[in-house]
Amino acid sequence: MGSLSLSQEIAQQSNKVPTYFSTEDSSSLTALLEQNPFKAQAAEVKAILAKEHLIESSRIEPEVDWFYCKLGIDSTYFELTPTLVIAKHILSLYAAKMISHATGSKLEVQLQSKTEGSATFITPSNPGKRDSPAMAIEQLIESQYFGEGYHQDVPSITRPAPTQLSPHGYRLVCYRTTGTVSKDAPIHLRLYYLTKPRFENPEAADNETDLARVADVNFLARATDQTKQIYQEIMNEVVSKLGPVIRHYPHQQNGARLVVAYRRGSTHSYWSAMSELYHYHHLYATHKDVEQFSNGIVIYSIYLRPLHPEVDINTLINKIAEQSHHTHRSMMVLILLVTYAYVGWKFAYQFLNRYATEYSALAQAIGDDSTKQAMLAQLKTRLSKDTFTEGRVRDAVLQYPELIKILYTDFERFHNRTAGSPAPYDASHGADIIAQIKRAVNNELDSQIFTAILSFNRHLLKTNFYKQTKTALSFRLDPGFLSLAEYVSRPFAVFFVVGSEFRGFHI
């Protein structure tokens, strides 16, 4: 008798069936499929797989029937996913089982498909494990489909080709299967389905609150009245707030629905931070929705359950809501601090004046010889830039984060109107900060770099740094910090503009 293929071996084994393969009685699965609303679709999937000849014919029936009847995938998946894609997912899942059977390794499932305007990801769900494959998928989604995360360490195996991001981000529906990959394998899957939103009014005003005018058309058609009421109440509140609105509601037995809303772009990596937070508290999500609205608001619904059923979820959910606010505030402060550090870095590089005294003495000695004066000016520029390269200034900023925090606090005291009345303009303030700089740094170059950043604070008259909506950062400075030797005619003002892809000065 000839040797059997791996697929035939799996099909014919009776005494010792591989853990990951369906072993349910075929008649019971057939009976369940007869009652399944997608049985016609399942028949099409079986026909596609039979034509491919990649699964042993005797295994097609149980694998497809289990996928439809026992795996416990939400009906939304079957409603929205093309039949051919479902067949590919079943084939990929079967291939993963084959590899596990052949090598004795754990089941590795990473299914993904992408079409114009949509994407699907399927991965194992490991509740309570913050390093699970699902976390890597969520970081990828946050970065490439929400446009809010920055995760360079996402494994390349899970990273699809860059997608054209919708200006409003993508909508997301995420489900955890209620069943497992087979009768004997306690492995659940998590499915993520993303679509571009479709709005009747795609350019709604930022302060528009009417859900019917700002919501995706599919959301309006499919959402329950209860969900619409909850979202409307939250929308009315969040449009006028800088921070998030967080609410929680009971859901089924010992479950909770956590609803989070904020303005798109007001935070960074918040989606993945929320996942980290509830995993930390030993909760897992059975279902997640992310809705994008055309007024710039994002709303999450996360349906949570305790990892240990004996734990009362009410003892945990309040902690999560409280810490979610703290997470947002901490991230906002960090973002502002990093932005300020970047601005200070670029300002210091542009205006550091290392050789002012020597330059003035030489310029006077040369007199009115324009040719020599031009050569001297060129030499000074080269010497300054060679000494204070952008990399050198950046390294100093990174080396002394505590000084950046001190300088940012000083900056905030004079210009953050959202925190109360700012301190009056004072170009001579900061003697105590200079003393702290001299104590902290260990060389004269670093001292000059941080003193230059303090000079930026001292001479800043006006900025949109703390405005809620802006296309670029703008700073108007008193020209008092400019060297009289280099700027003989004192300008009226200096404007410093920083955008996502540019920076510039205007005098």
PDB file of C-alpha atoms in Angstrom, residues 168 197-204 210-221 292-295:
ATOM      1  CA  HIS A 168     -12.055  60.308   8.384  1.00  0.00           C
ATOM      2  CA  PRO A 197     -17.249  55.343   5.984  1.00  0.00           C
ATOM      3  CA  ARG A 198     -19.920  56.752   3.670  1.00  0.00           C
ATOM      4  CA  PHE A 199     -21.510  60.022   4.728  1.00  0.00           C
ATOM      5  CA  GLU A 200     -24.481  61.947   3.391  1.00  0.00           C
ATOM      6  CA  ASN A 201     -22.735  65.068   4.680  1.00  0.00           C
ATOM      7  CA  PRO A 202     -18.963  64.350   4.465  1.00  0.00           C
ATOM      8  CA  GLU A 203     -17.868  67.880   5.409  1.00  0.00           C
ATOM      9  CA  ALA A 204     -19.981  68.536   8.475  1.00  0.00           C
ATOM     10  CA  ASP A 210     -27.063  65.731  14.894  1.00  0.00           C
ATOM     11  CA  LEU A 211     -26.210  62.042  14.501  1.00  0.00           C
ATOM     12  CA  ALA A 212     -28.371  61.807  11.392  1.00  0.00           C
ATOM     13  CA  ARG A 213     -26.168  64.428   9.692  1.00  0.00           C
ATOM     14  CA  VAL A 214     -22.706  63.167  10.705  1.00  0.00           C
ATOM     15  CA  ALA A 215     -22.974  59.355  10.940  1.00  0.00           C
ATOM     16  CA  ASP A 216     -22.110  56.727   8.349  1.00  0.00           C
ATOM     17  CA  VAL A 217     -25.121  55.607   6.309  1.00  0.00           C
ATOM     18  CA  ASN A 218     -24.641  51.941   7.255  1.00  0.00           C
ATOM     19  CA  PHE A 219     -24.458  52.836  10.939  1.00  0.00           C
ATOM     20  CA  LEU A 220     -27.743  54.730  10.681  1.00  0.00           C
ATOM     21  CA  ALA A 221     -29.350  51.773   8.913  1.00  0.00           C
ATOM     22  CA  GLN A 292     -16.029  57.617  12.487  1.00  0.00           C
ATOM     23  CA  PHE A 293     -18.212  60.723  12.143  1.00  0.00           C
ATOM     24  CA  SER A 294     -17.904  63.476   9.556  1.00  0.00           C
ATOM     25  CA  ASN A 295     -17.604  66.206  12.218  1.00  0.00           C
TER      26      ASN A 295
END
